[in-house]
Amino acid sequence: MIDSETKVVGIIGNPVRHSLSPIMHNKAFSHLGLNWVYLSFEVEPGRVRSAIEGARDLGMVGLNVTMPFKMEAVEWVDIKDGSVILTGSLNTLLFKDGKIMGFNTDGIGFLNSLREKGIPLQGRKVLLIGAGGAARAVAFVVAQQGVARLTVLNRTPQKAHRLAQELRSFKPETEVSTASYDLDLALVISDSDLIINATSVGMKDHPGIPIPTDDIDQRHVVYDLVYWPLRTELLKRSEERGARVVSGLEMLIHQGAESFRIWTGKEFPIPIVREELTEYLKSIEDNSK
Ligand code: ATR
């Protein structure tokens, strides 16, 4: 029951109606019997600061911040977690003692999803496809994990070079290279252990496949950060070729788990949330056929 004691969190973005976060967090609140609610707010560009400060002044506990405000929101924060300083973007706010605290739980969410599945990073060769916001969140945490090599591949090569340069300055001991779509891709794929798609290619409204799968086999783990559809073309074909595959739903759940912990101090009921989201995504997939 919502009453005067109900604690309020939510998400700001534009558009925000497709966000799965309200489903995820409200399921967790009801499962744990917490008198909390998670709402979504479509905020107009130019209103981000007033939305954040208004949420703080209304006594909300915190917010998630999604596209296109993840970078801008950094400007309106009083205290930045290291994850925000590193990536220049945030996805979680906590209002505490009148202060606005900013966090980016995407990177730690990615790492925790691999840990949960027992997929190691240390000593592994990683191919990261993409150089946008999602790729950056993953790249900086991966570079810290003692990987044998991190290769960045991006449609616009200059962006891959720039990200690689930032990663080298951040972690000089990590070998960081770039690959290109036309030259050495087959070789790089064959010589990788973990392949991560951090581009938008494969999303429901952006169908396709970010790399050819001819050189993928049972030695590979293929992680697609895309979660809608649950099984992207990349995951389908990689699985057919014997690779172990991980859906972007896992990162989504684990970044949510970290935000949840920041707000409530409690553990996220991951299996319950996973089941809820999987069922929901399957139901909308069936309806969209
Ligand atoms: P996000 O914050 O979700 O990562 P983004 O910053 O716009 O979104 O980044 C999207 C990524 O998908 C970029 O790496 C983009 O490549 P460019 O840097 O060349 O734009 C990549 N991308 C989008 N469409 C693509 C396509 N059709 N083929 C290959 N890469 C694509």
PDB file of C-alpha atoms and ligand atoms in Angstrom:
ATOM      1  CA  MET A   1       0.000   0.000   0.000  1.00  0.00           C
ATOM      2  CA  ILE A   2       1.284   3.464  -0.867  1.00  0.00           C
ATOM      3  CA  ASP A   3       0.979   5.780   2.126  1.00  0.00           C
ATOM      4  CA  SER A   4       2.740   8.762   3.679  1.00  0.00           C
ATOM      5  CA  GLU A   5       5.664   6.548   4.689  1.00  0.00           C
ATOM      6  CA  THR A   6       6.348   5.277   1.166  1.00  0.00           C
ATOM      7  CA  LYS A   7       9.890   5.930   0.005  1.00  0.00           C
ATOM      8  CA  VAL A   8      10.158   7.078  -3.613  1.00  0.00           C
ATOM      9  CA  VAL A   9      12.826   6.432  -6.234  1.00  0.00           C
ATOM     10  CA  GLY A  10      12.553   6.603  -9.998  1.00  0.00           C
ATOM     11  CA  ILE A  11      14.146   7.138 -13.367  1.00  0.00           C
ATOM     12  CA  ILE A  12      14.546  10.220 -15.544  1.00  0.00           C
ATOM     13  CA  GLY A  13      15.212   9.979 -19.273  1.00  0.00           C
ATOM     14  CA  ASN A  14      13.700  10.842 -22.642  1.00  0.00           C
ATOM     15  CA  PRO A  15      12.199   8.659 -23.921  1.00  0.00           C
ATOM     16  CA  VAL A  16      11.784   6.565 -20.799  1.00  0.00           C
ATOM     17  CA  ARG A  17       8.630   4.553 -21.455  1.00  0.00           C
ATOM     18  CA  HIS A  18      10.552   1.471 -22.624  1.00  0.00           C
ATOM     19  CA  SER A  19      12.655   1.299 -19.467  1.00  0.00           C
ATOM     20  CA  LEU A  20      12.499  -2.018 -17.635  1.00  0.00           C
ATOM     21  CA  SER A  21      13.747  -0.472 -14.392  1.00  0.00           C
ATOM     22  CA  PRO A  22      10.293   0.218 -12.891  1.00  0.00           C
ATOM     23  CA  ILE A  23       9.338  -3.453 -13.378  1.00  0.00           C
ATOM     24  CA  MET A  24      12.641  -4.615 -11.939  1.00  0.00           C
ATOM     25  CA  HIS A  25      12.746  -2.445  -8.818  1.00  0.00           C
ATOM     26  CA  ASN A  26       9.038  -2.618  -7.985  1.00  0.00           C
ATOM     27  CA  LYS A  27       9.251  -6.411  -8.153  1.00  0.00           C
ATOM     28  CA  ALA A  28      12.185  -6.319  -5.750  1.00  0.00           C
ATOM     29  CA  PHE A  29      10.364  -3.975  -3.349  1.00  0.00           C
ATOM     30  CA  SER A  30       7.251  -6.131  -3.234  1.00  0.00           C
ATOM     31  CA  HIS A  31       9.291  -9.342  -2.914  1.00  0.00           C
ATOM     32  CA  LEU A  32      11.195  -7.921   0.063  1.00  0.00           C
ATOM     33  CA  GLY A  33       8.068  -6.303   1.570  1.00  0.00           C
ATOM     34  CA  LEU A  34       9.560  -2.796   1.393  1.00  0.00           C
ATOM     35  CA  ASN A  35       7.269   0.227   1.414  1.00  0.00           C
ATOM     36  CA  TRP A  36       9.015   1.769  -1.580  1.00  0.00           C
ATOM     37  CA  VAL A  37       7.909   2.675  -5.088  1.00  0.00           C
ATOM     38  CA  TYR A  38       9.830   3.248  -8.342  1.00  0.00           C
ATOM     39  CA  LEU A  39       8.357   5.636 -10.934  1.00  0.00           C
ATOM     40  CA  SER A  40       9.453   6.837 -14.337  1.00  0.00           C
ATOM     41  CA  PHE A  41       9.623  10.475 -15.427  1.00  0.00           C
ATOM     42  CA  GLU A  42      10.065  11.694 -18.982  1.00  0.00           C
ATOM     43  CA  VAL A  43      12.016  14.915 -18.565  1.00  0.00           C
ATOM     44  CA  GLU A  44      12.333  17.599 -21.239  1.00  0.00           C
ATOM     45  CA  PRO A  45      15.844  18.528 -22.333  1.00  0.00           C
ATOM     46  CA  GLY A  46      16.833  21.669 -20.458  1.00  0.00           C
ATOM     47  CA  ARG A  47      14.921  20.548 -17.370  1.00  0.00           C
ATOM     48  CA  VAL A  48      17.375  17.984 -16.062  1.00  0.00           C
ATOM     49  CA  ARG A  49      18.797  20.162 -13.324  1.00  0.00           C
ATOM     50  CA  SER A  50      15.398  21.267 -12.028  1.00  0.00           C
ATOM     51  CA  ALA A  51      14.119  17.675 -12.191  1.00  0.00           C
ATOM     52  CA  ILE A  52      17.048  16.412 -10.111  1.00  0.00           C
ATOM     53  CA  GLU A  53      16.891  19.243  -7.609  1.00  0.00           C
ATOM     54  CA  GLY A  54      13.115  18.921  -7.426  1.00  0.00           C
ATOM     55  CA  ALA A  55      13.414  15.205  -6.689  1.00  0.00           C
ATOM     56  CA  ARG A  56      15.902  15.995  -3.939  1.00  0.00           C
ATOM     57  CA  ASP A  57      13.681  18.714  -2.496  1.00  0.00           C
ATOM     58  CA  LEU A  58      10.648  16.427  -2.522  1.00  0.00           C
ATOM     59  CA  GLY A  59      12.557  14.012  -0.315  1.00  0.00           C
ATOM     60  CA  MET A  60      12.950  11.237  -2.873  1.00  0.00           C
ATOM     61  CA  VAL A  61      15.678   8.756  -1.952  1.00  0.00           C
ATOM     62  CA  GLY A  62      17.316   8.701  -5.359  1.00  0.00           C
ATOM     63  CA  LEU A  63      17.025   8.421  -9.104  1.00  0.00           C
ATOM     64  CA  ASN A  64      18.296   6.452 -12.029  1.00  0.00           C
ATOM     65  CA  VAL A  65      19.346   8.577 -14.977  1.00  0.00           C
ATOM     66  CA  THR A  66      19.171   7.221 -18.491  1.00  0.00           C
ATOM     67  CA  MET A  67      19.626   8.419 -22.064  1.00  0.00           C
ATOM     68  CA  PRO A  68      20.198  11.151 -23.058  1.00  0.00           C
ATOM     69  CA  PHE A  69      21.029  12.672 -19.656  1.00  0.00           C
ATOM     70  CA  LYS A  70      23.775  10.394 -18.307  1.00  0.00           C
ATOM     71  CA  MET A  71      26.566  12.860 -19.070  1.00  0.00           C
ATOM     72  CA  GLU A  72      24.730  16.096 -18.401  1.00  0.00           C
ATOM     73  CA  ALA A  73      23.590  14.932 -14.968  1.00  0.00           C
ATOM     74  CA  VAL A  74      27.234  14.816 -13.828  1.00  0.00           C
ATOM     75  CA  GLU A  75      27.211  18.632 -13.826  1.00  0.00           C
ATOM     76  CA  TRP A  76      24.427  18.787 -11.235  1.00  0.00           C
ATOM     77  CA  VAL A  77      25.966  16.431  -8.699  1.00  0.00           C
ATOM     78  CA  ASP A  78      27.623  17.593  -5.427  1.00  0.00           C
ATOM     79  CA  ILE A  79      29.641  14.435  -4.755  1.00  0.00           C
ATOM     80  CA  LYS A  80      30.928  12.158  -7.539  1.00  0.00           C
ATOM     81  CA  ASP A  81      31.822   8.524  -6.994  1.00  0.00           C
ATOM     82  CA  GLY A  82      35.072   7.339  -8.663  1.00  0.00           C
ATOM     83  CA  SER A  83      32.989   5.515 -11.286  1.00  0.00           C
ATOM     84  CA  VAL A  84      31.551   8.871 -12.410  1.00  0.00           C
ATOM     85  CA  ILE A  85      34.907  10.626 -12.526  1.00  0.00           C
ATOM     86  CA  LEU A  86      36.304   7.762 -14.617  1.00  0.00           C
ATOM     87  CA  THR A  87      33.517   7.502 -17.193  1.00  0.00           C
ATOM     88  CA  GLY A  88      32.206  11.075 -17.197  1.00  0.00           C
ATOM     89  CA  SER A  89      28.667   9.718 -16.948  1.00  0.00           C
ATOM     90  CA  LEU A  90      26.294   8.475 -14.270  1.00  0.00           C
ATOM     91  CA  ASN A  91      23.179   6.357 -13.974  1.00  0.00           C
ATOM     92  CA  THR A  92      22.378   6.596 -10.246  1.00  0.00           C
ATOM     93  CA  LEU A  93      21.752   9.470  -7.840  1.00  0.00           C
ATOM     94  CA  LEU A  94      21.392   9.311  -4.080  1.00  0.00           C
ATOM     95  CA  PHE A  95      20.016  12.256  -2.123  1.00  0.00           C
ATOM     96  CA  LYS A  96      21.591  12.297   1.305  1.00  0.00           C
ATOM     97  CA  ASP A  97      21.769  15.085   3.892  1.00  0.00           C
ATOM     98  CA  GLY A  98      20.662  17.570   1.235  1.00  0.00           C
ATOM     99  CA  LYS A  99      23.513  16.559  -1.080  1.00  0.00           C
ATOM    100  CA  ILE A 100      23.261  14.991  -4.537  1.00  0.00           C
ATOM    101  CA  MET A 101      25.604  12.023  -4.864  1.00  0.00           C
ATOM    102  CA  GLY A 102      26.328  10.470  -8.276  1.00  0.00           C
ATOM    103  CA  PHE A 103      27.337   6.897  -9.160  1.00  0.00           C
ATOM    104  CA  ASN A 104      27.779   4.864 -12.313  1.00  0.00           C
ATOM    105  CA  THR A 105      26.768   1.266 -11.640  1.00  0.00           C
ATOM    106  CA  ASP A 106      27.033   0.074 -15.276  1.00  0.00           C
ATOM    107  CA  GLY A 107      30.678  -1.006 -15.013  1.00  0.00           C
ATOM    108  CA  ILE A 108      30.375  -2.799 -11.688  1.00  0.00           C
ATOM    109  CA  GLY A 109      27.102  -4.313 -12.911  1.00  0.00           C
ATOM    110  CA  PHE A 110      28.913  -5.738 -15.922  1.00  0.00           C
ATOM    111  CA  LEU A 111      31.696  -7.178 -13.753  1.00  0.00           C
ATOM    112  CA  ASN A 112      29.285  -8.678 -11.244  1.00  0.00           C
ATOM    113  CA  SER A 113      27.304 -10.351 -14.024  1.00  0.00           C
ATOM    114  CA  LEU A 114      30.484 -12.092 -15.192  1.00  0.00           C
ATOM    115  CA  ARG A 115      31.404 -13.027 -11.612  1.00  0.00           C
ATOM    116  CA  GLU A 116      27.970 -14.525 -11.018  1.00  0.00           C
ATOM    117  CA  LYS A 117      28.454 -16.718 -14.087  1.00  0.00           C
ATOM    118  CA  GLY A 118      32.007 -17.668 -13.132  1.00  0.00           C
ATOM    119  CA  ILE A 119      33.456 -16.097 -16.290  1.00  0.00           C
ATOM    120  CA  PRO A 120      36.958 -14.793 -15.503  1.00  0.00           C
ATOM    121  CA  LEU A 121      38.568 -11.722 -17.047  1.00  0.00           C
ATOM    122  CA  GLN A 122      42.087 -12.073 -15.721  1.00  0.00           C
ATOM    123  CA  GLY A 123      44.497 -13.193 -18.434  1.00  0.00           C
ATOM    124  CA  ARG A 124      41.758 -13.136 -21.085  1.00  0.00           C
ATOM    125  CA  LYS A 125      41.773 -11.481 -24.483  1.00  0.00           C
ATOM    126  CA  VAL A 126      38.762  -9.230 -24.840  1.00  0.00           C
ATOM    127  CA  LEU A 127      37.266  -7.788 -28.011  1.00  0.00           C
ATOM    128  CA  LEU A 128      34.997  -4.833 -27.292  1.00  0.00           C
ATOM    129  CA  ILE A 129      32.760  -3.693 -30.152  1.00  0.00           C
ATOM    130  CA  GLY A 130      31.656  -0.073 -29.846  1.00  0.00           C
ATOM    131  CA  ALA A 131      33.093   3.133 -28.433  1.00  0.00           C
ATOM    132  CA  GLY A 132      29.962   4.970 -27.213  1.00  0.00           C
ATOM    133  CA  GLY A 133      28.589   5.368 -23.714  1.00  0.00           C
ATOM    134  CA  ALA A 134      27.883   1.684 -23.056  1.00  0.00           C
ATOM    135  CA  ALA A 135      31.300   0.664 -24.373  1.00  0.00           C
ATOM    136  CA  ARG A 136      33.065   3.218 -22.179  1.00  0.00           C
ATOM    137  CA  ALA A 137      31.305   1.983 -19.043  1.00  0.00           C
ATOM    138  CA  VAL A 138      32.536  -1.548 -19.736  1.00  0.00           C
ATOM    139  CA  ALA A 139      35.985  -0.644 -21.090  1.00  0.00           C
ATOM    140  CA  PHE A 140      37.287   1.082 -17.964  1.00  0.00           C
ATOM    141  CA  VAL A 141      36.320  -1.723 -15.595  1.00  0.00           C
ATOM    142  CA  VAL A 142      37.607  -4.414 -17.965  1.00  0.00           C
ATOM    143  CA  ALA A 143      40.951  -2.583 -18.240  1.00  0.00           C
ATOM    144  CA  GLN A 144      41.301  -2.850 -14.452  1.00  0.00           C
ATOM    145  CA  GLN A 145      40.866  -6.622 -14.312  1.00  0.00           C
ATOM    146  CA  GLY A 146      44.278  -7.811 -15.465  1.00  0.00           C
ATOM    147  CA  VAL A 147      43.137  -8.824 -18.951  1.00  0.00           C
ATOM    148  CA  ALA A 148      45.833 -10.049 -21.352  1.00  0.00           C
ATOM    149  CA  ARG A 149      44.574  -7.698 -24.045  1.00  0.00           C
ATOM    150  CA  LEU A 150      41.691  -5.364 -24.718  1.00  0.00           C
ATOM    151  CA  THR A 151      40.908  -4.633 -28.365  1.00  0.00           C
ATOM    152  CA  VAL A 152      38.436  -1.908 -29.310  1.00  0.00           C
ATOM    153  CA  LEU A 153      36.581  -2.157 -32.620  1.00  0.00           C
ATOM    154  CA  ASN A 154      34.281   0.623 -33.778  1.00  0.00           C
ATOM    155  CA  ARG A 155      32.546   1.634 -36.990  1.00  0.00           C
ATOM    156  CA  THR A 156      34.109   5.090 -36.665  1.00  0.00           C
ATOM    157  CA  PRO A 157      37.776   4.189 -36.122  1.00  0.00           C
ATOM    158  CA  GLN A 158      38.747   7.583 -34.664  1.00  0.00           C
ATOM    159  CA  LYS A 159      36.447   6.969 -31.709  1.00  0.00           C
ATOM    160  CA  ALA A 160      38.059   3.573 -31.082  1.00  0.00           C
ATOM    161  CA  HIS A 161      41.517   5.174 -31.195  1.00  0.00           C
ATOM    162  CA  ARG A 162      40.462   7.882 -28.778  1.00  0.00           C
ATOM    163  CA  LEU A 163      38.990   5.409 -26.299  1.00  0.00           C
ATOM    164  CA  ALA A 164      42.073   3.175 -26.585  1.00  0.00           C
ATOM    165  CA  GLN A 165      44.289   6.163 -25.826  1.00  0.00           C
ATOM    166  CA  GLU A 166      42.248   7.048 -22.743  1.00  0.00           C
ATOM    167  CA  LEU A 167      42.433   3.449 -21.548  1.00  0.00           C
ATOM    168  CA  ARG A 168      46.216   3.354 -21.999  1.00  0.00           C
ATOM    169  CA  SER A 169      46.621   6.529 -19.947  1.00  0.00           C
ATOM    170  CA  PHE A 170      44.296   5.118 -17.301  1.00  0.00           C
ATOM    171  CA  LYS A 171      45.993   1.684 -17.070  1.00  0.00           C
ATOM    172  CA  PRO A 172      49.388   1.734 -18.793  1.00  0.00           C
ATOM    173  CA  GLU A 173      50.067  -1.896 -17.835  1.00  0.00           C
ATOM    174  CA  THR A 174      47.037  -3.145 -19.797  1.00  0.00           C
ATOM    175  CA  GLU A 175      47.662  -3.924 -23.452  1.00  0.00           C
ATOM    176  CA  VAL A 176      45.066  -1.986 -25.423  1.00  0.00           C
ATOM    177  CA  SER A 177      44.771  -2.181 -29.185  1.00  0.00           C
ATOM    178  CA  THR A 178      42.264  -1.277 -31.878  1.00  0.00           C
ATOM    179  CA  ALA A 179      40.920  -3.389 -34.726  1.00  0.00           C
ATOM    180  CA  SER A 180      39.264  -2.396 -37.945  1.00  0.00           C
ATOM    181  CA  TYR A 181      36.297  -3.877 -39.749  1.00  0.00           C
ATOM    182  CA  ASP A 182      38.071  -4.451 -43.032  1.00  0.00           C
ATOM    183  CA  LEU A 183      41.608  -5.480 -42.167  1.00  0.00           C
ATOM    184  CA  ASP A 184      42.308  -7.877 -39.354  1.00  0.00           C
ATOM    185  CA  LEU A 185      38.898  -8.701 -37.933  1.00  0.00           C
ATOM    186  CA  ALA A 186      38.836 -12.476 -38.538  1.00  0.00           C
ATOM    187  CA  LEU A 187      42.227 -12.803 -36.891  1.00  0.00           C
ATOM    188  CA  VAL A 188      41.233 -10.690 -33.886  1.00  0.00           C
ATOM    189  CA  ILE A 189      38.008 -12.669 -33.415  1.00  0.00           C
ATOM    190  CA  SER A 190      39.861 -16.007 -33.561  1.00  0.00           C
ATOM    191  CA  ASP A 191      42.386 -14.730 -31.054  1.00  0.00           C
ATOM    192  CA  SER A 192      39.818 -13.461 -28.496  1.00  0.00           C
ATOM    193  CA  ASP A 193      38.234 -15.234 -25.512  1.00  0.00           C
ATOM    194  CA  LEU A 194      35.478 -12.780 -24.683  1.00  0.00           C
ATOM    195  CA  ILE A 195      33.599 -10.747 -27.306  1.00  0.00           C
ATOM    196  CA  ILE A 196      31.363  -7.924 -26.070  1.00  0.00           C
ATOM    197  CA  ASN A 197      28.866  -6.116 -28.267  1.00  0.00           C
ATOM    198  CA  ALA A 198      28.418  -2.607 -26.885  1.00  0.00           C
ATOM    199  CA  THR A 199      26.897  -1.132 -30.060  1.00  0.00           C
ATOM    200  CA  SER A 200      23.220  -0.616 -30.712  1.00  0.00           C
ATOM    201  CA  VAL A 201      23.310  -3.133 -33.574  1.00  0.00           C
ATOM    202  CA  GLY A 202      20.930  -6.009 -32.848  1.00  0.00           C
ATOM    203  CA  MET A 203      18.345  -4.014 -30.927  1.00  0.00           C
ATOM    204  CA  LYS A 204      14.724  -4.565 -31.902  1.00  0.00           C
ATOM    205  CA  ASP A 205      14.597  -1.260 -33.786  1.00  0.00           C
ATOM    206  CA  HIS A 206      18.161  -1.606 -35.098  1.00  0.00           C
ATOM    207  CA  PRO A 207      18.340  -5.209 -36.358  1.00  0.00           C
ATOM    208  CA  GLY A 208      21.547  -6.684 -37.688  1.00  0.00           C
ATOM    209  CA  ILE A 209      24.749  -8.230 -36.500  1.00  0.00           C
ATOM    210  CA  PRO A 210      27.780  -6.208 -35.360  1.00  0.00           C
ATOM    211  CA  ILE A 211      30.436  -8.692 -36.549  1.00  0.00           C
ATOM    212  CA  PRO A 212      30.528 -11.784 -38.774  1.00  0.00           C
ATOM    213  CA  THR A 213      30.289 -14.996 -36.748  1.00  0.00           C
ATOM    214  CA  ASP A 214      32.247 -17.383 -39.039  1.00  0.00           C
ATOM    215  CA  ASP A 215      35.255 -17.369 -36.721  1.00  0.00           C
ATOM    216  CA  ILE A 216      33.313 -17.766 -33.476  1.00  0.00           C
ATOM    217  CA  ASP A 217      33.373 -21.201 -31.876  1.00  0.00           C
ATOM    218  CA  GLN A 218      33.168 -23.062 -28.573  1.00  0.00           C
ATOM    219  CA  ARG A 219      36.245 -21.267 -27.197  1.00  0.00           C
ATOM    220  CA  HIS A 220      34.382 -17.979 -27.096  1.00  0.00           C
ATOM    221  CA  VAL A 221      32.136 -16.249 -24.627  1.00  0.00           C
ATOM    222  CA  VAL A 222      29.918 -13.756 -26.476  1.00  0.00           C
ATOM    223  CA  TYR A 223      28.237 -11.075 -24.352  1.00  0.00           C
ATOM    224  CA  ASP A 224      25.691  -8.840 -26.065  1.00  0.00           C
ATOM    225  CA  LEU A 225      24.788  -5.770 -24.018  1.00  0.00           C
ATOM    226  CA  VAL A 226      21.559  -5.568 -26.036  1.00  0.00           C
ATOM    227  CA  TYR A 227      18.674  -7.125 -24.053  1.00  0.00           C
ATOM    228  CA  TRP A 228      15.737  -6.536 -26.368  1.00  0.00           C
ATOM    229  CA  PRO A 229      15.304  -8.910 -28.062  1.00  0.00           C
ATOM    230  CA  LEU A 230      16.561 -11.326 -25.411  1.00  0.00           C
ATOM    231  CA  ARG A 231      18.291 -13.418 -28.085  1.00  0.00           C
ATOM    232  CA  THR A 232      19.903 -11.140 -30.603  1.00  0.00           C
ATOM    233  CA  GLU A 233      21.069 -12.350 -33.990  1.00  0.00           C
ATOM    234  CA  LEU A 234      24.650 -12.263 -32.665  1.00  0.00           C
ATOM    235  CA  LEU A 235      23.755 -14.487 -29.701  1.00  0.00           C
ATOM    236  CA  LYS A 236      21.709 -16.896 -31.834  1.00  0.00           C
ATOM    237  CA  ARG A 237      24.465 -17.426 -34.375  1.00  0.00           C
ATOM    238  CA  SER A 238      27.236 -17.555 -31.769  1.00  0.00           C
ATOM    239  CA  GLU A 239      25.351 -20.166 -29.790  1.00  0.00           C
ATOM    240  CA  GLU A 240      24.802 -22.228 -32.935  1.00  0.00           C
ATOM    241  CA  ARG A 241      28.567 -22.175 -33.404  1.00  0.00           C
ATOM    242  CA  GLY A 242      29.109 -23.506 -29.877  1.00  0.00           C
ATOM    243  CA  ALA A 243      29.978 -20.304 -28.016  1.00  0.00           C
ATOM    244  CA  ARG A 244      28.790 -19.544 -24.513  1.00  0.00           C
ATOM    245  CA  VAL A 245      26.438 -16.559 -24.705  1.00  0.00           C
ATOM    246  CA  VAL A 246      25.299 -13.937 -22.198  1.00  0.00           C
ATOM    247  CA  SER A 247      22.363 -11.564 -22.726  1.00  0.00           C
ATOM    248  CA  GLY A 248      22.445  -7.858 -21.886  1.00  0.00           C
ATOM    249  CA  LEU A 249      19.637  -8.582 -19.443  1.00  0.00           C
ATOM    250  CA  GLU A 250      22.358  -9.739 -17.038  1.00  0.00           C
ATOM    251  CA  MET A 251      24.142  -6.383 -17.028  1.00  0.00           C
ATOM    252  CA  LEU A 252      20.808  -4.597 -16.730  1.00  0.00           C
ATOM    253  CA  ILE A 253      19.908  -6.659 -13.659  1.00  0.00           C
ATOM    254  CA  HIS A 254      23.294  -6.259 -12.015  1.00  0.00           C
ATOM    255  CA  GLN A 255      23.519  -2.495 -12.560  1.00  0.00           C
ATOM    256  CA  GLY A 256      20.036  -2.335 -11.024  1.00  0.00           C
ATOM    257  CA  ALA A 257      21.214  -4.458  -8.101  1.00  0.00           C
ATOM    258  CA  GLU A 258      23.958  -1.936  -7.363  1.00  0.00           C
ATOM    259  CA  SER A 259      21.579   1.036  -7.552  1.00  0.00           C
ATOM    260  CA  PHE A 260      19.190  -0.835  -5.264  1.00  0.00           C
ATOM    261  CA  ARG A 261      21.980  -1.440  -2.748  1.00  0.00           C
ATOM    262  CA  ILE A 262      22.978   2.247  -2.847  1.00  0.00           C
ATOM    263  CA  TRP A 263      19.393   3.346  -2.093  1.00  0.00           C
ATOM    264  CA  THR A 264      18.144   0.645   0.279  1.00  0.00           C
ATOM    265  CA  GLY A 265      21.319  -0.966   1.667  1.00  0.00           C
ATOM    266  CA  LYS A 266      19.732  -4.315   0.795  1.00  0.00           C
ATOM    267  CA  GLU A 267      20.568  -7.165  -1.556  1.00  0.00           C
ATOM    268  CA  PHE A 268      18.599  -7.328  -4.770  1.00  0.00           C
ATOM    269  CA  PRO A 269      16.630 -10.583  -5.187  1.00  0.00           C
ATOM    270  CA  ILE A 270      18.352 -11.325  -8.496  1.00  0.00           C
ATOM    271  CA  PRO A 271      16.696 -14.657  -9.448  1.00  0.00           C
ATOM    272  CA  ILE A 272      13.214 -13.261  -8.770  1.00  0.00           C
ATOM    273  CA  VAL A 273      13.902 -10.136 -10.811  1.00  0.00           C
ATOM    274  CA  ARG A 274      15.440 -12.163 -13.649  1.00  0.00           C
ATOM    275  CA  GLU A 275      12.374 -14.359 -13.848  1.00  0.00           C
ATOM    276  CA  GLU A 276      10.041 -11.355 -13.849  1.00  0.00           C
ATOM    277  CA  LEU A 277      11.945  -9.554 -16.597  1.00  0.00           C
ATOM    278  CA  THR A 278      12.373 -12.651 -18.741  1.00  0.00           C
ATOM    279  CA  GLU A 279       8.656 -13.358 -18.592  1.00  0.00           C
ATOM    280  CA  TYR A 280       7.847  -9.757 -19.393  1.00  0.00           C
ATOM    281  CA  LEU A 281      10.233  -9.624 -22.374  1.00  0.00           C
ATOM    282  CA  LYS A 282       8.907 -12.921 -23.714  1.00  0.00           C
ATOM    283  CA  SER A 283       5.341 -11.667 -23.451  1.00  0.00           C
ATOM    284  CA  ILE A 284       6.065  -8.463 -25.368  1.00  0.00           C
ATOM    285  CA  GLU A 285       8.104 -10.448 -27.902  1.00  0.00           C
ATOM    286  CA  ASP A 286       5.129 -12.747 -28.510  1.00  0.00           C
ATOM    287  CA  ASN A 287       2.860  -9.718 -28.916  1.00  0.00           C
ATOM    288  CA  SER A 288       5.223  -8.064 -31.388  1.00  0.00           C
ATOM    289  CA  LYS A 289       5.351 -11.090 -33.711  1.00  0.00           C
TER     290      LYS A 289
HETATM  291  P1  ATR B   1      25.406   4.034 -26.209  1.00  0.00           P
HETATM  292  O1  ATR B   1      25.505   5.099 -25.164  1.00  0.00           O
HETATM  293  O2  ATR B   1      24.184   3.174 -26.088  1.00  0.00           O
HETATM  294  O3  ATR B   1      26.658   3.242 -26.322  1.00  0.00           O
HETATM  295  P2  ATR B   1      26.169   5.645 -28.475  1.00  0.00           P
HETATM  296  O4  ATR B   1      27.076   6.420 -27.589  1.00  0.00           O
HETATM  297  O5  ATR B   1      25.373   6.352 -29.494  1.00  0.00           O
HETATM  298  O6  ATR B   1      25.150   4.801 -27.603  1.00  0.00           O
HETATM  299  O7  ATR B   1      27.041   4.496 -29.203  1.00  0.00           O
HETATM  300  C1  ATR B   1      26.509   3.623 -30.125  1.00  0.00           C
HETATM  301  C2  ATR B   1      27.612   2.677 -30.607  1.00  0.00           C
HETATM  302  O8  ATR B   1      27.057   1.789 -31.595  1.00  0.00           O
HETATM  303  C3  ATR B   1      28.771   3.378 -31.280  1.00  0.00           C
HETATM  304  O9  ATR B   1      29.947   2.656 -31.029  1.00  0.00           O
HETATM  305  C4  ATR B   1      28.368   3.304 -32.750  1.00  0.00           C
HETATM  306  O10 ATR B   1      29.440   3.407 -33.660  1.00  0.00           O
HETATM  307  P3  ATR B   1      29.932   4.876 -34.177  1.00  0.00           P
HETATM  308  O11 ATR B   1      30.824   5.376 -33.112  1.00  0.00           O
HETATM  309  O12 ATR B   1      30.639   4.584 -35.458  1.00  0.00           O
HETATM  310  O13 ATR B   1      28.692   5.706 -34.362  1.00  0.00           O
HETATM  311  C5  ATR B   1      27.799   1.921 -32.804  1.00  0.00           C
HETATM  312  N1  ATR B   1      26.922   1.729 -33.960  1.00  0.00           N
HETATM  313  C6  ATR B   1      25.697   2.257 -34.156  1.00  0.00           C
HETATM  314  N2  ATR B   1      25.183   1.833 -35.334  1.00  0.00           N
HETATM  315  C7  ATR B   1      26.104   1.014 -35.896  1.00  0.00           C
HETATM  316  C8  ATR B   1      26.152   0.246 -37.103  1.00  0.00           C
HETATM  317  N3  ATR B   1      25.136   0.228 -37.976  1.00  0.00           N
HETATM  318  N4  ATR B   1      27.265  -0.498 -37.340  1.00  0.00           N
HETATM  319  C9  ATR B   1      28.291  -0.507 -36.451  1.00  0.00           C
HETATM  320  N5  ATR B   1      28.295   0.189 -35.297  1.00  0.00           N
HETATM  321  C10 ATR B   1      27.224   0.947 -35.013  1.00  0.00           C
END
